[in-house]
Amino acid sequence: MAINILTKIFGSRNDRLLKQYRTAVARINALEPQFEQLTDDGLRAKTQEFKERVAKGETLDAILPEAFAVVREGSKRVMKMRHFDVQLLGGISLHNGKISEMRTGEGKTLTATLPVYLNALTGKGVHVVTVNDYLASRDAQWMGRLYNFLGLTVGINLPQAPREDKQAAYNADITYGTNNEYGFDYLRDNMVYEVADRVQRGLNFAIVDEVDSILIDEARTPLIISGQAEDHTDLYIAINKAIPKLVKQEGEADPRTGEGVTKPGDFTLDEKSHQVFLTEQGHESAEQIFAELGLIPAGSSLYDPANITLMHHLYAALRANHLYHRDQHYVVQQGEIVIVDEFTGRLMTGRRWSDGLHQAVEAKEGVQIQAENQTLASITFQNYFRLYGKLGGMTGTADTEAYEFQEIYGLETVVIPPNRKSLREDQLDRVYKTTREKYEAAIKDIRECYERGQPVLVGTTSIENSEIIAQLLDKEKLPHQVLNAKQHAREADIVAQAGRAKMITIATNMAGRGTDIVLGGNVEKIIEAIEADESLDAAAKQVKIAEARTQWTQDHEQIKALGGLRIIATERHESRRIDNQLRGRSGRQGDPGSSRFYLSLDDALMRIFAGDRVKAIMDRLKMPDGEAIEAGIVTRSIESAQRKVEARNFDMRKQLLEYDDVSNDQRKVIYQQRNAILDAQDLSAQIASLREGCFHDLVRQYIPAESVEEQWDVPTLQKALADDWQMELDLQKQVSEASAITDDDLLTTVTAAADTLFKNKVEQVGEANFTQFERMVLLQSIDSHWRDHLSALDYLRQGIHLRGYAQKQPKQEYKREAFELFGQLLDSVKNDVTKVLMTVKIQSSAQLEEAAEAMESRGESIANVTYSAPTETGEVETTLDEGTVRGASAPASQLARVGRNDACPCGSGKKYKHCHGKLA
């Protein structure tokens, strides 16, 4: 109560920020008449003037009013659009590293031009992050006209673009691209073997469009680059045959009494956590079935060490068969399993679920099974975006997740008021007993809208549901457009015209997000078609365009009079934010609109969280079939269920981050070392330090520090030096002939001998040649051990929760063991590198070239990798790079051998020996 009183007196934090920003807006508006007087060249010259002022030390905040005024004036001339004052507020908020919540239709794309232009003046680059390649290309071309007019360069960072194109895109003042591509470029830059192969420069400032989708929905699983691991294809097929023999248990046993099971079985499903659990009976059944199939010896246990991987495969197969459904979670296209994003309903071509789940689904559907992968590099979106010096974001729905943005990214959410007050009416949910009744009511509502001529957008949560609605509409002879993942290419065009009279558009959740629905349809598309028509002359085109605009104005007013766009949703999503996005498609820029959710007790969210409570109310009221509950208490009860799911999902993301923070600290150290090695002209100091550490450890193994002669094992040390390090030293003679000798004297003798031996090798080939060889050995050793370390951390993490049974804190245990593993990694790199450099044989230059070539071909080829990116459902996007065969990417050792005089496969145009083969 006290807080409410204080808020009334002083205003909320949001009000105070907006008040502060409005002062800057007043200054920008005051400059408008002055900037209107400038010629185009005069306006363009301002950019160079600003750059010079920034270079001399003036802050961006000081230049902000003038810079924003220049962008607004440029937009009026080039785009024929003038920024609203609320867009200036949004731009100031983004520049200050905050999230601007702006409703659909408020012009977020245009708002971003203000802070992007201002921050590009530093010359350090600005990244604009979008959810898909279509939006990245569209926004870059659309807004690029304005940036180019003002004298700034724009680049588009597209997947699979050649290295030179990517470097040019990143060197531009402003770069547009997707979150996945920025993250992969960062990981790839830390896997290169030549400085010239890097594409990114520093991570200065990023603006994330649809920030909730990228930083929350897709942040449950990390970005992964992986290479080929061992093949278990036959095992997936064999285990899939065993699944139909296992029976699902009905009901759940009470842990105290053991009662509650209506039908005993082998496994139970937990739909909330999307997991499967074997029962006692299930373990026995599985052992018996596996023994019959010859997968385990008769009488052996599933938990024998040799059978541990079988358990992993069994659980993956059970989840694939009972929790992942065709046309809901995935579709089968051209013999491949393609995942459907549960948030957007889009097809995630190339994405793959992790932990063998994707292979289990492939076995279930009888398509070709692709081999598993081993992680080469990975990073979470949380940790990637926290690398930027400054981060801003914009979306129509961030306020429900404001706590998470603040907690994880340190980003404050500022709710920007709309330019015109929203007139949309959000009606109460209608809850029916059965799915059939729900669909009947929704179809009746759609028919009424159609007969009036009011456009309708029907929202569903899966492709399967969208196709059910489409079939029902076909039966009713109602014309409609289906916008789900299967019509990906036509998505933007369908959405753009969804506001025309009598249009019925069925969309899977937020398909078409980023494209505006304008009442009366999108007149710009019609004008583009007229301008492209070569049969018309210029005068005829102008007449047609004028007619199209007049017609659109009439249509627009007619649909406004009918009540604007009607949103009919057939299911609630587990996140309130996604529901708000669907509602937000209606009522743009002060247009009228309405929305209604039709639900049934069979819906997943209702069944899992709120079904029993609502069913009890219906039974108590003795409601007849076909009647719906429509009450605030029911809507609130559903929203409370959604809050629970959101809280659980937040915990999952936070958990992921807490574990990833451990490997993130180690990743930073490894990448820092790698970059230092790549950039260094001379590596002799690093190599000397590694050599000294290695021989110090070796000598101390046999001759402990501050020990007496009786404790020394000199013969074994001498033998180890001869056998493992090819150093012939007569240490026994030195000890027997010396009148007084200490353990430090022997250590000095060994390290001096090692230094001399190494120096002689370097002198034989020259410092410059040997440095390049040292660099390659160091990088390959670091990469190889880092890959093994990532696998070790994965295994450690999978079982660490069991430490809780020993009254230990799993996270602390994970940190401690991960730290120990990292220490072992550094020791292994030190020993490996020293061993190779100390024992390498120096021969003729021709032989040395051959040895270098063999070593290069053995090194992990960066071309032979798989890129895996996440979505909320936990799947990973998998794209095979050049040099791999789809579905069977060959290990580096099986790739075609590149001859010394052949063209380098990296595409530089040089011979291999002068490019990636240039080691000596």
mmCIF file of N, CA and C in Angstrom, residues 283-351:
data_model
loop_
_atom_site.group_PDB
_atom_site.id
_atom_site.type_symbol
_atom_site.label_atom_id
_atom_site.label_comp_id
_atom_site.label_asym_id
_atom_site.label_seq_id
_atom_site.Cartn_x
_atom_site.Cartn_y
_atom_site.Cartn_z
ATOM 1 N N HIS A 283 11.141 -51.909 -16.176
ATOM 2 C CA HIS A 283 12.552 -52.314 -16.223
ATOM 3 C C HIS A 283 12.676 -53.801 -16.541
ATOM 4 N N GLU A 284 11.823 -54.598 -15.884
ATOM 5 C CA GLU A 284 11.867 -56.055 -16.119
ATOM 6 C C GLU A 284 11.459 -56.369 -17.567
ATOM 7 N N SER A 285 10.382 -55.716 -18.028
ATOM 8 C CA SER A 285 9.917 -55.958 -19.414
ATOM 9 C C SER A 285 11.008 -55.579 -20.416
ATOM 10 N N ALA A 286 11.654 -54.406 -20.191
ATOM 11 C CA ALA A 286 12.687 -53.933 -21.125
ATOM 12 C C ALA A 286 13.861 -54.905 -21.170
ATOM 13 N N GLU A 287 14.282 -55.399 -19.983
ATOM 14 C CA GLU A 287 15.407 -56.363 -19.946
ATOM 15 C C GLU A 287 15.056 -57.623 -20.733
ATOM 16 N N GLN A 288 13.810 -58.089 -20.545
ATOM 17 C CA GLN A 288 13.371 -59.310 -21.231
ATOM 18 C C GLN A 288 13.328 -59.091 -22.758
ATOM 19 N N ILE A 289 12.751 -57.934 -23.192
ATOM 20 C CA ILE A 289 12.627 -57.647 -24.635
ATOM 21 C C ILE A 289 14.008 -57.481 -25.261
ATOM 22 N N PHE A 290 14.911 -56.757 -24.569
ATOM 23 C CA PHE A 290 16.269 -56.534 -25.101
ATOM 24 C C PHE A 290 17.028 -57.852 -25.217
ATOM 25 N N ALA A 291 16.804 -58.751 -24.242
ATOM 26 C CA ALA A 291 17.472 -60.060 -24.294
ATOM 27 C C ALA A 291 16.962 -60.840 -25.510
ATOM 28 N N GLU A 292 15.623 -60.783 -25.754
ATOM 29 C CA GLU A 292 15.046 -61.484 -26.917
ATOM 30 C C GLU A 292 15.593 -60.927 -28.231
ATOM 31 N N LEU A 293 15.808 -59.583 -28.262
ATOM 32 C CA LEU A 293 16.328 -58.951 -29.485
ATOM 33 C C LEU A 293 17.848 -59.100 -29.614
ATOM 34 N N GLY A 294 18.475 -59.682 -28.589
ATOM 35 C CA GLY A 294 19.924 -59.889 -28.639
ATOM 36 C C GLY A 294 20.732 -58.631 -28.360
ATOM 37 N N LEU A 295 20.091 -57.634 -27.723
ATOM 38 C CA LEU A 295 20.807 -56.384 -27.428
ATOM 39 C C LEU A 295 21.606 -56.495 -26.140
ATOM 40 N N ILE A 296 21.132 -57.353 -25.194
ATOM 41 C CA ILE A 296 21.899 -57.595 -23.959
ATOM 42 C C ILE A 296 21.908 -59.097 -23.682
ATOM 43 N N PRO A 297 22.938 -59.595 -22.990
ATOM 44 C CA PRO A 297 22.968 -61.035 -22.664
ATOM 45 C C PRO A 297 21.816 -61.375 -21.711
ATOM 46 N N ALA A 298 21.261 -62.569 -21.843
ATOM 47 C CA ALA A 298 20.157 -62.995 -20.982
ATOM 48 C C ALA A 298 20.592 -62.913 -19.520
ATOM 49 N N GLY A 299 19.722 -62.387 -18.677
ATOM 50 C CA GLY A 299 20.016 -62.315 -17.241
ATOM 51 C C GLY A 299 20.784 -61.075 -16.812
ATOM 52 N N SER A 300 21.262 -60.265 -17.768
ATOM 53 C CA SER A 300 22.031 -59.076 -17.347
ATOM 54 C C SER A 300 21.089 -57.910 -17.086
ATOM 55 N N SER A 301 21.570 -56.918 -16.321
ATOM 56 C CA SER A 301 20.730 -55.781 -15.919
ATOM 57 C C SER A 301 20.882 -54.615 -16.906
ATOM 58 N N LEU A 302 19.814 -53.799 -17.004
ATOM 59 C CA LEU A 302 19.881 -52.588 -17.840
ATOM 60 C C LEU A 302 20.919 -51.615 -17.293
ATOM 61 N N TYR A 303 21.207 -51.759 -15.996
ATOM 62 C CA TYR A 303 22.120 -50.791 -15.358
ATOM 63 C C TYR A 303 23.552 -51.298 -15.250
ATOM 64 N N ASP A 304 23.877 -52.416 -15.926
ATOM 65 C CA ASP A 304 25.284 -52.826 -16.014
ATOM 66 C C ASP A 304 26.040 -51.740 -16.767
ATOM 67 N N PRO A 305 27.306 -51.475 -16.392
ATOM 68 C CA PRO A 305 28.062 -50.401 -17.073
ATOM 69 C C PRO A 305 28.018 -50.497 -18.597
ATOM 70 N N ALA A 306 28.053 -51.718 -19.128
ATOM 71 C CA ALA A 306 28.073 -51.887 -20.595
ATOM 72 C C ALA A 306 26.741 -51.492 -21.232
ATOM 73 N N ASN A 307 25.658 -51.432 -20.431
ATOM 74 C CA ASN A 307 24.330 -51.184 -21.003
ATOM 75 C C ASN A 307 23.812 -49.770 -20.754
ATOM 76 N N ILE A 308 24.641 -48.912 -20.179
ATOM 77 C CA ILE A 308 24.178 -47.562 -19.821
ATOM 78 C C ILE A 308 23.665 -46.806 -21.069
ATOM 79 N N THR A 309 24.376 -46.956 -22.204
ATOM 80 C CA THR A 309 23.933 -46.225 -23.409
ATOM 81 C C THR A 309 22.566 -46.737 -23.878
ATOM 82 N N LEU A 310 22.250 -48.022 -23.609
ATOM 83 C CA LEU A 310 20.951 -48.569 -24.004
ATOM 84 C C LEU A 310 19.814 -47.835 -23.303
ATOM 85 N N MET A 311 20.013 -47.514 -22.015
ATOM 86 C CA MET A 311 18.986 -46.781 -21.257
ATOM 87 C C MET A 311 18.712 -45.430 -21.922
ATOM 88 N N HIS A 312 19.799 -44.763 -22.309
ATOM 89 C CA HIS A 312 19.687 -43.449 -22.966
ATOM 90 C C HIS A 312 18.851 -43.578 -24.243
ATOM 91 N N HIS A 313 19.160 -44.622 -25.043
ATOM 92 C CA HIS A 313 18.443 -44.841 -26.306
ATOM 93 C C HIS A 313 16.984 -45.232 -26.055
ATOM 94 N N LEU A 314 16.744 -46.012 -25.005
ATOM 95 C CA LEU A 314 15.384 -46.463 -24.694
ATOM 96 C C LEU A 314 14.498 -45.267 -24.338
ATOM 97 N N TYR A 315 15.014 -44.374 -23.492
ATOM 98 C CA TYR A 315 14.231 -43.191 -23.097
ATOM 99 C C TYR A 315 13.979 -42.272 -24.304
ATOM 100 N N ALA A 316 14.994 -42.132 -25.164
ATOM 101 C CA ALA A 316 14.818 -41.286 -26.373
ATOM 102 C C ALA A 316 13.703 -41.873 -27.252
ATOM 103 N N ALA A 317 13.704 -43.199 -27.412
ATOM 104 C CA ALA A 317 12.699 -43.855 -28.266
ATOM 105 C C ALA A 317 11.298 -43.734 -27.657
ATOM 106 N N LEU A 318 11.191 -43.861 -26.323
ATOM 107 C CA LEU A 318 9.884 -43.721 -25.664
ATOM 108 C C LEU A 318 9.340 -42.304 -25.840
ATOM 109 N N ARG A 319 10.195 -41.311 -25.679
ATOM 110 C CA ARG A 319 9.761 -39.910 -25.851
ATOM 111 C C ARG A 319 9.332 -39.668 -27.308
ATOM 112 N N ALA A 320 10.122 -40.203 -28.242
ATOM 113 C CA ALA A 320 9.817 -40.008 -29.664
ATOM 114 C C ALA A 320 8.457 -40.600 -30.014
ATOM 115 N N ASN A 321 8.139 -41.766 -29.458
ATOM 116 C CA ASN A 321 6.907 -42.463 -29.821
ATOM 117 C C ASN A 321 5.674 -41.947 -29.083
ATOM 118 N N HIS A 322 5.866 -41.444 -27.862
ATOM 119 C CA HIS A 322 4.681 -41.099 -27.055
ATOM 120 C C HIS A 322 4.506 -39.614 -26.767
ATOM 121 N N LEU A 323 5.547 -38.801 -26.962
ATOM 122 C CA LEU A 323 5.415 -37.367 -26.640
ATOM 123 C C LEU A 323 5.567 -36.463 -27.854
ATOM 124 N N TYR A 324 6.175 -36.972 -28.927
ATOM 125 C CA TYR A 324 6.400 -36.136 -30.122
ATOM 126 C C TYR A 324 5.517 -36.640 -31.259
ATOM 127 N N HIS A 325 4.602 -35.777 -31.715
ATOM 128 C CA HIS A 325 3.579 -36.215 -32.677
ATOM 129 C C HIS A 325 3.768 -35.551 -34.033
ATOM 130 N N ARG A 326 3.525 -36.342 -35.063
ATOM 131 C CA ARG A 326 3.640 -35.855 -36.444
ATOM 132 C C ARG A 326 2.604 -34.751 -36.700
ATOM 133 N N ASP A 327 3.007 -33.739 -37.484
ATOM 134 C CA ASP A 327 2.167 -32.575 -37.825
ATOM 135 C C ASP A 327 1.829 -31.694 -36.631
ATOM 136 N N GLN A 328 2.458 -31.985 -35.489
ATOM 137 C CA GLN A 328 2.323 -31.079 -34.349
ATOM 138 C C GLN A 328 3.713 -30.605 -33.935
ATOM 139 N N HIS A 329 4.578 -31.572 -33.624
ATOM 140 C CA HIS A 329 5.952 -31.222 -33.258
ATOM 141 C C HIS A 329 6.907 -31.273 -34.450
ATOM 142 N N TYR A 330 6.536 -32.018 -35.484
ATOM 143 C CA TYR A 330 7.393 -32.139 -36.672
ATOM 144 C C TYR A 330 6.552 -32.543 -37.865
ATOM 145 N N VAL A 331 7.133 -32.370 -39.070
ATOM 146 C CA VAL A 331 6.493 -32.904 -40.280
ATOM 147 C C VAL A 331 7.541 -33.748 -41.008
ATOM 148 N N VAL A 332 7.080 -34.643 -41.870
ATOM 149 C CA VAL A 332 8.010 -35.443 -42.676
ATOM 150 C C VAL A 332 8.002 -34.863 -44.079
ATOM 151 N N GLN A 333 9.177 -34.394 -44.522
ATOM 152 C CA GLN A 333 9.276 -33.770 -45.853
ATOM 153 C C GLN A 333 10.473 -34.342 -46.595
ATOM 154 N N GLN A 334 10.254 -34.872 -47.789
ATOM 155 C CA GLN A 334 11.326 -35.406 -48.631
ATOM 156 C C GLN A 334 12.239 -36.353 -47.845
ATOM 157 N N GLY A 335 11.603 -37.241 -47.075
ATOM 158 C CA GLY A 335 12.374 -38.250 -46.351
ATOM 159 C C GLY A 335 13.168 -37.704 -45.183
ATOM 160 N N GLU A 336 12.800 -36.523 -44.692
ATOM 161 C CA GLU A 336 13.502 -35.946 -43.536
ATOM 162 C C GLU A 336 12.505 -35.498 -42.493
ATOM 163 N N ILE A 337 12.931 -35.545 -41.216
ATOM 164 C CA ILE A 337 12.099 -35.031 -40.124
ATOM 165 C C ILE A 337 12.412 -33.550 -39.985
ATOM 166 N N VAL A 338 11.396 -32.690 -40.209
ATOM 167 C CA VAL A 338 11.600 -31.239 -40.072
ATOM 168 C C VAL A 338 10.796 -30.757 -38.877
ATOM 169 N N ILE A 339 11.485 -30.107 -37.940
ATOM 170 C CA ILE A 339 10.859 -29.670 -36.688
ATOM 171 C C ILE A 339 9.978 -28.453 -36.924
ATOM 172 N N VAL A 340 8.871 -28.387 -36.175
ATOM 173 C CA VAL A 340 7.983 -27.213 -36.211
ATOM 174 C C VAL A 340 8.206 -26.422 -34.932
ATOM 175 N N ASP A 341 8.478 -25.133 -35.056
ATOM 176 C CA ASP A 341 8.689 -24.278 -33.891
ATOM 177 C C ASP A 341 7.353 -24.080 -33.179
ATOM 178 N N GLU A 342 7.291 -24.431 -31.890
ATOM 179 C CA GLU A 342 6.014 -24.359 -31.181
ATOM 180 C C GLU A 342 5.538 -22.922 -30.992
ATOM 181 N N PHE A 343 6.437 -21.945 -31.133
ATOM 182 C CA PHE A 343 6.038 -20.555 -30.918
ATOM 183 C C PHE A 343 5.542 -19.893 -32.201
ATOM 184 N N THR A 344 6.253 -20.112 -33.297
ATOM 185 C CA THR A 344 5.887 -19.407 -34.526
ATOM 186 C C THR A 344 5.127 -20.300 -35.489
ATOM 187 N N GLY A 345 5.174 -21.628 -35.265
ATOM 188 C CA GLY A 345 4.538 -22.537 -36.215
ATOM 189 C C GLY A 345 5.335 -22.673 -37.494
ATOM 190 N N ARG A 346 6.564 -22.112 -37.508
ATOM 191 C CA ARG A 346 7.380 -22.191 -38.727
ATOM 192 C C ARG A 346 8.127 -23.514 -38.775
ATOM 193 N N LEU A 347 8.448 -23.946 -39.996
ATOM 194 C CA LEU A 347 9.294 -25.125 -40.161
ATOM 195 C C LEU A 347 10.728 -24.721 -39.887
ATOM 196 N N MET A 348 11.415 -25.480 -39.056
ATOM 197 C CA MET A 348 12.815 -25.206 -38.730
ATOM 198 C C MET A 348 13.687 -26.114 -39.584
ATOM 199 N N THR A 349 13.782 -25.800 -40.861
ATOM 200 C CA THR A 349 14.509 -26.661 -41.788
ATOM 201 C C THR A 349 15.943 -26.809 -41.313
ATOM 202 N N GLY A 350 16.383 -28.055 -41.167
ATOM 203 C CA GLY A 350 17.767 -28.284 -40.757
ATOM 204 C C GLY A 350 17.967 -28.378 -39.268
ATOM 205 N N ARG A 351 16.995 -27.932 -38.450
ATOM 206 C CA ARG A 351 17.191 -28.027 -37.002
ATOM 207 C C ARG A 351 17.035 -29.471 -36.545
#
